[in-house]
PDB file of C-alpha atoms and ligand atoms in Angstrom:
ATOM      1  CA  UNK A   1     -79.897  87.723 -97.234  1.00 94.00           C
ATOM      2  CA  UNK A   2     -80.924  90.760 -95.242  1.00 98.00           C
ATOM      3  CA  UNK A   3     -79.336  94.001 -96.153  1.00 98.00           C
ATOM      4  CA  UNK A   4     -79.061  96.800 -93.644  1.00 98.00           C
ATOM      5  CA  UNK A   5     -77.683 100.175 -94.598  1.00 98.00           C
ATOM      6  CA  UNK A   6     -76.417 102.392 -91.843  1.00 98.00           C
ATOM      7  CA  UNK A   7     -74.996 105.806 -91.336  1.00 96.00           C
ATOM      8  CA  UNK A   8     -71.298 104.898 -90.493  1.00 97.00           C
ATOM      9  CA  UNK A   9     -68.959 102.339 -89.277  1.00 98.00           C
ATOM     10  CA  UNK A  10     -69.689 102.963 -85.741  1.00 98.00           C
ATOM     11  CA  UNK A  11     -73.270 102.057 -86.175  1.00 98.00           C
ATOM     12  CA  UNK A  12     -72.369  98.887 -87.962  1.00 98.00           C
ATOM     13  CA  UNK A  13     -69.928  98.198 -85.065  1.00 98.00           C
ATOM     14  CA  UNK A  14     -72.957  98.490 -82.550  1.00 98.00           C
ATOM     15  CA  UNK A  15     -75.241  96.222 -84.735  1.00 98.00           C
ATOM     16  CA  UNK A  16     -72.789  93.657 -85.499  1.00 98.00           C
ATOM     17  CA  UNK A  17     -71.350  93.564 -81.915  1.00 98.00           C
ATOM     18  CA  UNK A  18     -74.728  93.224 -80.412  1.00 98.00           C
ATOM     19  CA  UNK A  19     -75.364  90.218 -82.471  1.00 98.00           C
ATOM     20  CA  UNK A  20     -72.355  88.451 -80.587  1.00 98.00           C
ATOM     21  CA  UNK A  21     -73.426  89.953 -77.286  1.00 98.00           C
ATOM     22  CA  UNK A  22     -76.858  88.456 -77.565  1.00 98.00           C
ATOM     23  CA  UNK A  23     -75.392  85.159 -78.883  1.00 98.00           C
ATOM     24  CA  UNK A  24     -73.001  84.979 -75.705  1.00 98.00           C
ATOM     25  CA  UNK A  25     -75.847  85.918 -73.400  1.00 98.00           C
ATOM     26  CA  UNK A  26     -77.934  83.067 -74.644  1.00 98.00           C
ATOM     27  CA  UNK A  27     -75.089  80.525 -75.356  1.00 98.00           C
ATOM     28  CA  UNK A  28     -71.937  81.361 -73.289  1.00 98.00           C
ATOM     29  CA  UNK A  29     -70.020  78.429 -74.924  1.00 98.00           C
ATOM     30  CA  UNK A  30     -70.944  79.739 -78.473  1.00 98.00           C
ATOM     31  CA  UNK A  31     -68.673  79.093 -81.290  1.00 98.00           C
ATOM     32  CA  UNK A  32     -67.550  82.417 -82.865  1.00 98.00           C
ATOM     33  CA  UNK A  33     -66.356  82.682 -86.546  1.00 98.00           C
ATOM     34  CA  UNK A  34     -64.005  85.679 -86.547  1.00 98.00           C
ATOM     35  CA  UNK A  35     -62.446  87.811 -89.247  1.00 98.00           C
ATOM     36  CA  UNK A  36     -59.356  90.005 -89.628  1.00 98.00           C
ATOM     37  CA  UNK A  37     -58.948  93.192 -91.820  1.00 96.00           C
ATOM     38  CA  UNK A  38     -59.639  96.930 -91.105  1.00 97.00           C
ATOM     39  CA  UNK A  39     -63.489  96.591 -91.331  1.00 98.00           C
ATOM     40  CA  UNK A  40     -63.925  94.490 -88.150  1.00 98.00           C
ATOM     41  CA  UNK A  41     -61.721  96.488 -85.748  1.00 98.00           C
ATOM     42  CA  UNK A  42     -64.369  98.928 -84.780  1.00 98.00           C
ATOM     43  CA  UNK A  43     -66.745  95.865 -84.009  1.00 98.00           C
ATOM     44  CA  UNK A  44     -64.038  94.393 -81.785  1.00 98.00           C
ATOM     45  CA  UNK A  45     -63.651  97.823 -79.987  1.00 98.00           C
ATOM     46  CA  UNK A  46     -67.082  97.771 -79.173  1.00 98.00           C
ATOM     47  CA  UNK A  47     -67.083  94.237 -77.916  1.00 98.00           C
ATOM     48  CA  UNK A  48     -64.048  95.313 -75.607  1.00 98.00           C
ATOM     49  CA  UNK A  49     -66.187  98.110 -74.174  1.00 98.00           C
ATOM     50  CA  UNK A  50     -69.060  95.786 -73.788  1.00 98.00           C
ATOM     51  CA  UNK A  51     -66.823  93.410 -71.868  1.00 98.00           C
ATOM     52  CA  UNK A  52     -65.556  96.206 -69.720  1.00 98.00           C
ATOM     53  CA  UNK A  53     -68.939  97.301 -68.821  1.00 98.00           C
ATOM     54  CA  UNK A  54     -69.796  93.834 -67.719  1.00 98.00           C
ATOM     55  CA  UNK A  55     -72.443  93.315 -70.707  1.00 98.00           C
ATOM     56  CA  UNK A  56     -70.516  90.278 -72.158  1.00 98.00           C
ATOM     57  CA  UNK A  57     -68.113  87.682 -71.281  1.00 98.00           C
ATOM     58  CA  UNK A  58     -66.067  85.215 -73.672  1.00 98.00           C
ATOM     59  CA  UNK A  59     -64.834  82.996 -70.660  1.00 98.00           C
ATOM     60  CA  UNK A  60     -66.595  79.869 -72.104  1.00 98.00           C
ATOM     61  CA  UNK A  61     -66.647  80.952 -75.824  1.00 98.00           C
ATOM     62  CA  UNK A  62     -64.723  79.155 -78.653  1.00 98.00           C
ATOM     63  CA  UNK A  63     -63.325  81.007 -81.786  1.00 98.00           C
ATOM     64  CA  UNK A  64     -62.217  80.015 -85.102  1.00 98.00           C
ATOM     65  CA  UNK A  65     -60.692  82.646 -87.450  1.00 98.00           C
ATOM     66  CA  UNK A  66     -61.278  82.576 -91.139  1.00 98.00           C
ATOM     67  CA  UNK A  67     -57.738  82.483 -92.485  1.00 98.00           C
ATOM     68  CA  UNK A  68     -53.908  82.832 -92.078  1.00 98.00           C
ATOM     69  CA  UNK A  69     -50.925  83.791 -94.167  1.00 98.00           C
ATOM     70  CA  UNK A  70     -48.784  80.734 -95.059  1.00 98.00           C
ATOM     71  CA  UNK A  71     -45.411  81.114 -93.544  1.00 97.00           C
ATOM     72  CA  UNK A  72     -46.349  83.413 -90.714  1.00 96.00           C
ATOM     73  CA  UNK A  73     -46.252  82.100 -87.025  1.00 96.00           C
ATOM     74  CA  UNK A  74     -48.329  83.359 -84.380  1.00 96.00           C
ATOM     75  CA  UNK A  75     -45.683  85.626 -82.987  1.00 95.00           C
ATOM     76  CA  UNK A  76     -45.312  87.519 -86.378  1.00 94.00           C
ATOM     77  CA  UNK A  77     -46.912  90.909 -85.988  1.00 94.00           C
ATOM     78  CA  UNK A  78     -48.517  90.679 -89.416  1.00 95.00           C
ATOM     79  CA  UNK A  79     -49.954  86.980 -88.612  1.00 97.00           C
ATOM     80  CA  UNK A  80     -53.770  87.023 -88.332  1.00 98.00           C
ATOM     81  CA  UNK A  81     -53.479  85.238 -84.892  1.00 98.00           C
ATOM     82  CA  UNK A  82     -51.357  88.194 -83.560  1.00 98.00           C
ATOM     83  CA  UNK A  83     -54.045  90.533 -85.002  1.00 98.00           C
ATOM     84  CA  UNK A  84     -56.641  88.746 -83.181  1.00 98.00           C
ATOM     85  CA  UNK A  85     -54.781  88.992 -79.702  1.00 98.00           C
ATOM     86  CA  UNK A  86     -54.013  92.664 -80.259  1.00 98.00           C
ATOM     87  CA  UNK A  87     -57.486  93.664 -81.407  1.00 98.00           C
ATOM     88  CA  UNK A  88     -59.642  91.646 -79.226  1.00 98.00           C
ATOM     89  CA  UNK A  89     -58.665  88.706 -77.208  1.00 98.00           C
ATOM     90  CA  UNK A  90     -55.989  90.235 -75.012  1.00 98.00           C
ATOM     91  CA  UNK A  91     -58.616  92.806 -73.940  1.00 98.00           C
ATOM     92  CA  UNK A  92     -61.449  90.339 -73.023  1.00 98.00           C
ATOM     93  CA  UNK A  93     -61.637  87.148 -70.839  1.00 98.00           C
ATOM     94  CA  UNK A  94     -61.322  84.690 -73.715  1.00 98.00           C
ATOM     95  CA  UNK A  95     -59.277  81.670 -72.801  1.00 98.00           C
ATOM     96  CA  UNK A  96     -56.314  81.455 -75.222  1.00 97.00           C
ATOM     97  CA  UNK A  97     -56.627  77.819 -75.604  1.00 98.00           C
ATOM     98  CA  UNK A  98     -60.141  78.370 -77.005  1.00 98.00           C
ATOM     99  CA  UNK A  99     -58.698  80.609 -79.778  1.00 98.00           C
ATOM    100  CA  UNK A 100     -58.270  78.806 -83.186  1.00 98.00           C
ATOM    101  CA  UNK A 101     -56.517  80.348 -86.102  1.00 98.00           C
ATOM    102  CA  UNK A 102     -55.059  78.169 -88.963  1.00 98.00           C
ATOM    103  CA  UNK A 103     -51.468  77.362 -88.484  1.00 98.00           C
ATOM    104  CA  UNK A 104     -49.677  79.026 -91.340  1.00 97.00           C
ATOM    105  CA  UNK A 105     -46.343  77.293 -90.550  1.00 98.00           C
ATOM    106  CA  UNK A 106     -47.710  73.701 -89.967  1.00 98.00           C
ATOM    107  CA  UNK A 107     -45.314  71.240 -91.466  1.00 97.00           C
ATOM    108  CA  UNK A 108     -47.942  69.525 -93.370  1.00 98.00           C
ATOM    109  CA  UNK A 109     -50.374  72.165 -94.452  1.00 98.00           C
ATOM    110  CA  UNK A 110     -52.825  69.759 -96.039  1.00 97.00           C
ATOM    111  CA  UNK A 111     -53.144  68.005 -92.739  1.00 98.00           C
ATOM    112  CA  UNK A 112     -53.581  71.413 -91.256  1.00 98.00           C
ATOM    113  CA  UNK A 113     -56.503  72.121 -93.458  1.00 98.00           C
ATOM    114  CA  UNK A 114     -58.120  68.868 -92.570  1.00 98.00           C
ATOM    115  CA  UNK A 115     -57.541  69.281 -88.822  1.00 98.00           C
ATOM    116  CA  UNK A 116     -59.116  72.729 -88.965  1.00 98.00           C
ATOM    117  CA  UNK A 117     -62.371  71.596 -90.612  1.00 97.00           C
ATOM    118  CA  UNK A 118     -62.594  68.572 -88.163  1.00 98.00           C
ATOM    119  CA  UNK A 119     -62.113  70.863 -85.237  1.00 98.00           C
ATOM    120  CA  UNK A 120     -64.909  73.073 -86.101  1.00 98.00           C
ATOM    121  CA  UNK A 121     -67.131  69.943 -86.543  1.00 97.00           C
ATOM    122  CA  UNK A 122     -66.095  68.747 -83.264  1.00 98.00           C
ATOM    123  CA  UNK A 123     -67.089  72.049 -81.535  1.00 98.00           C
ATOM    124  CA  UNK A 124     -70.618  71.759 -83.339  1.00 98.00           C
ATOM    125  CA  UNK A 125     -70.026  74.164 -86.107  1.00 98.00           C
ATOM    126  CA  UNK A 126     -69.991  77.922 -86.097  1.00 98.00           C
ATOM    127  CA  UNK A 127     -72.917  79.784 -84.480  1.00 98.00           C
ATOM    128  CA  UNK A 128     -72.292  83.323 -86.029  1.00 98.00           C
ATOM    129  CA  UNK A 129     -69.592  83.862 -88.629  1.00 99.00           C
ATOM    130  CA  UNK A 130     -68.337  87.479 -89.239  1.00 99.00           C
ATOM    131  CA  UNK A 131     -67.007  88.491 -92.599  1.00 98.00           C
ATOM    132  CA  UNK A 132     -65.444  91.317 -94.528  1.00 98.00           C
ATOM    133  CA  UNK A 133     -65.355  91.397 -97.977  1.00 98.00           C
ATOM    134  CA  UNK A 134     -62.426  92.170-100.543  1.00 97.00           C
ATOM    135  CA  UNK A 135     -62.583  94.793-103.452  1.00 96.00           C
ATOM    136  CA  UNK A 136     -62.698  91.509-105.638  1.00 96.00           C
ATOM    137  CA  UNK A 137     -65.520  90.091-103.772  1.00 98.00           C
ATOM    138  CA  UNK A 138     -63.565  87.520-101.755  1.00 98.00           C
ATOM    139  CA  UNK A 139     -64.561  86.289 -98.435  1.00 98.00           C
ATOM    140  CA  UNK A 140     -61.946  84.703 -96.219  1.00 98.00           C
ATOM    141  CA  UNK A 141     -59.227  84.366 -98.774  1.00 97.00           C
ATOM    142  CA  UNK A 142     -61.533  82.583-101.247  1.00 98.00           C
ATOM    143  CA  UNK A 143     -60.557  84.704-104.177  1.00 97.00           C
ATOM    144  CA  UNK A 144     -62.604  84.877-107.529  1.00 98.00           C
ATOM    145  CA  UNK A 145     -62.118  81.586-109.433  1.00 97.00           C
ATOM    146  CA  UNK A 146     -63.968  79.215-111.644  1.00 97.00           C
ATOM    147  CA  UNK A 147     -65.502  77.060-108.983  1.00 98.00           C
ATOM    148  CA  UNK A 148     -66.622  77.554-105.237  1.00 98.00           C
ATOM    149  CA  UNK A 149     -64.251  76.057-102.634  1.00 97.00           C
ATOM    150  CA  UNK A 150     -65.349  73.576-100.233  1.00 97.00           C
ATOM    151  CA  UNK A 151     -63.409  72.919 -96.974  1.00 98.00           C
ATOM    152  CA  UNK A 152     -60.184  74.658 -95.654  1.00 98.00           C
ATOM    153  CA  UNK A 153     -57.486  74.982 -98.210  1.00 98.00           C
ATOM    154  CA  UNK A 154     -54.290  76.622 -99.484  1.00 98.00           C
ATOM    155  CA  UNK A 155     -54.844  79.314-101.894  1.00 98.00           C
ATOM    156  CA  UNK A 156     -52.729  81.897-103.747  1.00 97.00           C
ATOM    157  CA  UNK A 157     -53.620  85.464-103.064  1.00 97.00           C
ATOM    158  CA  UNK A 158     -55.000  87.488-105.826  1.00 94.00           C
ATOM    159  CA  UNK A 159     -52.966  90.495-107.024  1.00 95.00           C
ATOM    160  CA  UNK A 160     -55.724  92.780-105.746  1.00 93.00           C
ATOM    161  CA  UNK A 161     -55.586  91.323-102.218  1.00 94.00           C
ATOM    162  CA  UNK A 162     -51.721  91.598-102.298  1.00 94.00           C
ATOM    163  CA  UNK A 163     -52.103  95.298-103.325  1.00 92.00           C
ATOM    164  CA  UNK A 164     -54.662  95.984-100.527  1.00 90.00           C
ATOM    165  CA  UNK A 165     -52.815  94.233 -97.811  1.00 93.00           C
ATOM    166  CA  UNK A 166     -49.249  94.829 -98.419  1.00 92.00           C
ATOM    167  CA  UNK A 167     -49.461  98.241 -96.721  1.00 91.00           C
ATOM    168  CA  UNK A 168     -49.408  96.343 -93.444  1.00 91.00           C
ATOM    169  CA  UNK A 169     -46.141  94.683 -94.261  1.00 92.00           C
ATOM    170  CA  UNK A 170     -43.775  97.191 -93.241  1.00 84.00           C
ATOM    171  CA  UNK A 171     -41.421  94.757 -91.832  1.00 75.00           C
ATOM    172  CA  UNK A 172     -40.781  91.785 -94.190  1.00 76.00           C
ATOM    173  CA  UNK A 173     -42.370  90.722 -97.496  1.00 85.00           C
ATOM    174  CA  UNK A 174     -46.160  89.875 -97.751  1.00 93.00           C
ATOM    175  CA  UNK A 175     -46.659  86.066 -98.227  1.00 96.00           C
ATOM    176  CA  UNK A 176     -48.449  85.082-101.479  1.00 96.00           C
ATOM    177  CA  UNK A 177     -50.298  82.071-100.112  1.00 97.00           C
ATOM    178  CA  UNK A 178     -52.779  81.675 -97.421  1.00 98.00           C
ATOM    179  CA  UNK A 179     -54.611  78.944 -95.585  1.00 98.00           C
ATOM    180  CA  UNK A 180     -58.419  79.754 -95.587  1.00 98.00           C
ATOM    181  CA  UNK A 181     -61.778  78.454 -94.697  1.00 98.00           C
ATOM    182  CA  UNK A 182     -63.453  77.459 -98.034  1.00 98.00           C
ATOM    183  CA  UNK A 183     -66.820  78.546 -99.225  1.00 98.00           C
ATOM    184  CA  UNK A 184     -68.366  75.291 -98.019  1.00 98.00           C
ATOM    185  CA  UNK A 185     -66.870  75.735 -94.401  1.00 97.00           C
ATOM    186  CA  UNK A 186     -68.191  79.320 -94.333  1.00 98.00           C
ATOM    187  CA  UNK A 187     -71.744  78.458 -95.530  1.00 98.00           C
ATOM    188  CA  UNK A 188     -71.986  75.977 -92.858  1.00 98.00           C
ATOM    189  CA  UNK A 189     -72.160  78.680 -90.224  1.00 98.00           C
ATOM    190  CA  UNK A 190     -75.805  79.011 -88.680  1.00 98.00           C
ATOM    191  CA  UNK A 191     -75.657  82.660 -89.081  1.00 98.00           C
ATOM    192  CA  UNK A 192     -73.470  84.992 -91.027  1.00 98.00           C
ATOM    193  CA  UNK A 193     -72.624  88.644 -90.804  1.00 98.00           C
ATOM    194  CA  UNK A 194     -70.992  90.579 -93.652  1.00 98.00           C
ATOM    195  CA  UNK A 195     -69.772  93.950 -92.951  1.00 98.00           C
ATOM    196  CA  UNK A 196     -68.416  96.498 -95.460  1.00 98.00           C
ATOM    197  CA  UNK A 197     -67.581 100.159 -95.269  1.00 98.00           C
ATOM    198  CA  UNK A 198     -66.248 102.663 -97.783  1.00 98.00           C
ATOM    199  CA  UNK A 199     -66.469 103.237-101.559  1.00 98.00           C
ATOM    200  CA  UNK A 200     -63.772 100.790-102.404  1.00 97.00           C
ATOM    201  CA  UNK A 201     -66.222  97.969-101.540  1.00 98.00           C
ATOM    202  CA  UNK A 202     -69.286  99.519-103.479  1.00 98.00           C
ATOM    203  CA  UNK A 203     -68.725  97.472-106.749  1.00 98.00           C
ATOM    204  CA  UNK A 204     -68.084  94.102-104.848  1.00 98.00           C
ATOM    205  CA  UNK A 205     -71.248  94.721-102.775  1.00 98.00           C
ATOM    206  CA  UNK A 206     -73.372  95.302-105.813  1.00 98.00           C
ATOM    207  CA  UNK A 207     -72.044  92.207-107.504  1.00 98.00           C
ATOM    208  CA  UNK A 208     -72.633  90.340-104.262  1.00 98.00           C
ATOM    209  CA  UNK A 209     -76.242  91.279-103.798  1.00 98.00           C
ATOM    210  CA  UNK A 210     -77.595  92.233-107.168  1.00 98.00           C
ATOM    211  CA  UNK A 211     -75.492  90.013-109.452  1.00 98.00           C
ATOM    212  CA  UNK A 212     -75.635  86.218-110.187  1.00 98.00           C
ATOM    213  CA  UNK A 213     -74.303  83.592-107.642  1.00 98.00           C
ATOM    214  CA  UNK A 214     -71.012  83.095-109.165  1.00 98.00           C
ATOM    215  CA  UNK A 215     -67.582  81.849-107.940  1.00 98.00           C
ATOM    216  CA  UNK A 216     -66.189  85.090-109.988  1.00 98.00           C
ATOM    217  CA  UNK A 217     -67.748  87.064-106.925  1.00 98.00           C
ATOM    218  CA  UNK A 218     -67.260  84.471-103.999  1.00 98.00           C
ATOM    219  CA  UNK A 219     -69.360  86.429-101.588  1.00 98.00           C
ATOM    220  CA  UNK A 220     -72.419  86.298-103.888  1.00 98.00           C
ATOM    221  CA  UNK A 221     -72.849  82.738-102.526  1.00 98.00           C
ATOM    222  CA  UNK A 222     -74.329  84.260 -99.458  1.00 98.00           C
ATOM    223  CA  UNK A 223     -77.539  84.976-101.399  1.00 98.00           C
ATOM    224  CA  UNK A 224     -78.137  81.219-100.619  1.00 98.00           C
ATOM    225  CA  UNK A 225     -77.648  81.286 -96.945  1.00 98.00           C
ATOM    226  CA  UNK A 226     -80.703  81.068 -94.890  1.00 98.00           C
ATOM    227  CA  UNK A 227     -79.514  83.587 -92.295  1.00 98.00           C
ATOM    228  CA  UNK A 228     -76.988  86.052 -93.631  1.00 98.00           C
ATOM    229  CA  UNK A 229     -77.355  89.704 -92.645  1.00 98.00           C
ATOM    230  CA  UNK A 230     -75.282  92.312 -94.585  1.00 98.00           C
ATOM    231  CA  UNK A 231     -74.361  95.626 -92.775  1.00 98.00           C
ATOM    232  CA  UNK A 232     -73.210  98.488 -95.088  1.00 98.00           C
ATOM    233  CA  UNK A 233     -72.418 102.128 -94.650  1.00 98.00           C
ATOM    234  CA  UNK A 234     -73.792 104.542 -97.425  1.00 97.00           C
ATOM    235  CA  UNK A 235     -70.684 104.350 -99.496  1.00 98.00           C
ATOM    236  CA  UNK A 236     -70.516 100.679 -99.556  1.00 98.00           C
ATOM    237  CA  UNK A 237     -74.154 100.720-100.368  1.00 98.00           C
ATOM    238  CA  UNK A 238     -73.892 103.487-102.986  1.00 98.00           C
ATOM    239  CA  UNK A 239     -74.072 101.513-106.283  1.00 98.00           C
ATOM    240  CA  UNK A 240     -77.060  99.263-105.112  1.00 98.00           C
ATOM    241  CA  UNK A 241     -80.167  99.822-107.253  1.00 96.00           C
TER     242      UNK A 241
HETATM  243  P1  PGA B   1     -60.580  94.868 -94.902  1.00 90.63           P
HETATM  244  O1  PGA B   1     -60.380  93.469 -95.650  1.00 90.63           O
HETATM  245  O2  PGA B   1     -61.573  95.031 -93.787  1.00 90.63           O
HETATM  246  O3  PGA B   1     -59.158  95.263 -94.626  1.00 90.63           O
HETATM  247  O4  PGA B   1     -61.084  95.882 -95.918  1.00 90.63           O
HETATM  248  C1  PGA B   1     -61.699  92.807 -95.866  1.00 90.63           C
HETATM  249  C2  PGA B   1     -61.366  91.575 -96.637  1.00 90.63           C
HETATM  250  O5  PGA B   1     -60.315  91.532 -97.525  1.00 90.63           O
HETATM  251  O6  PGA B   1     -62.073  90.543 -96.536  1.00 90.63           O
END
């Protein structure tokens, strides 16, 4: 993987955003793999600015998000579907029927997992997958465990994830389960961009880049991807040798 250390979050937003702008310029019907959380928000703001300036269009693009909370429907303000609408899609020319987020309230969640993987395959796979990283090294909601996951599945959230994310749940309890693309699904993306900012990510970043490849740090699998680029600010990179 290629590690790029930048001055701050704005510089990361520009670098990561430009990869999507170039992708959509070369391939207007590209398949975008997108992520939620605080870290990608500046990247989405940058993409909205690029759209407003006529530098990029999403009108033929397709998107797949990494994950969704089990039990939250798309109208729930804490759902990741809602997040994507608020932070990106409502502000650009993306067709809503081309937006895919796992359905956290599907009647049969196992079927929903299989359906999600099949849909990604039908669209020819993800061209560029954007990732954040948890303080525990998770990507998507693939929490540290004994084995790398494969396709989309239902997972229990780690206590540290619950602690990090519960601040957003001012209105209702935070779910303890999620539906997430698996490590196998993420690794199939043709290109992967992982972005991380702030000192709270420094330990996970060190383990991901300098540690062994282990499901105890799920992000470490990216060492084995042919085209993964990691954009860090100085704080996130501060423990690297
Ligand atoms: P954050 O989450 O961007 O809100 O820090 C990242 C993640 O948990 O993957």
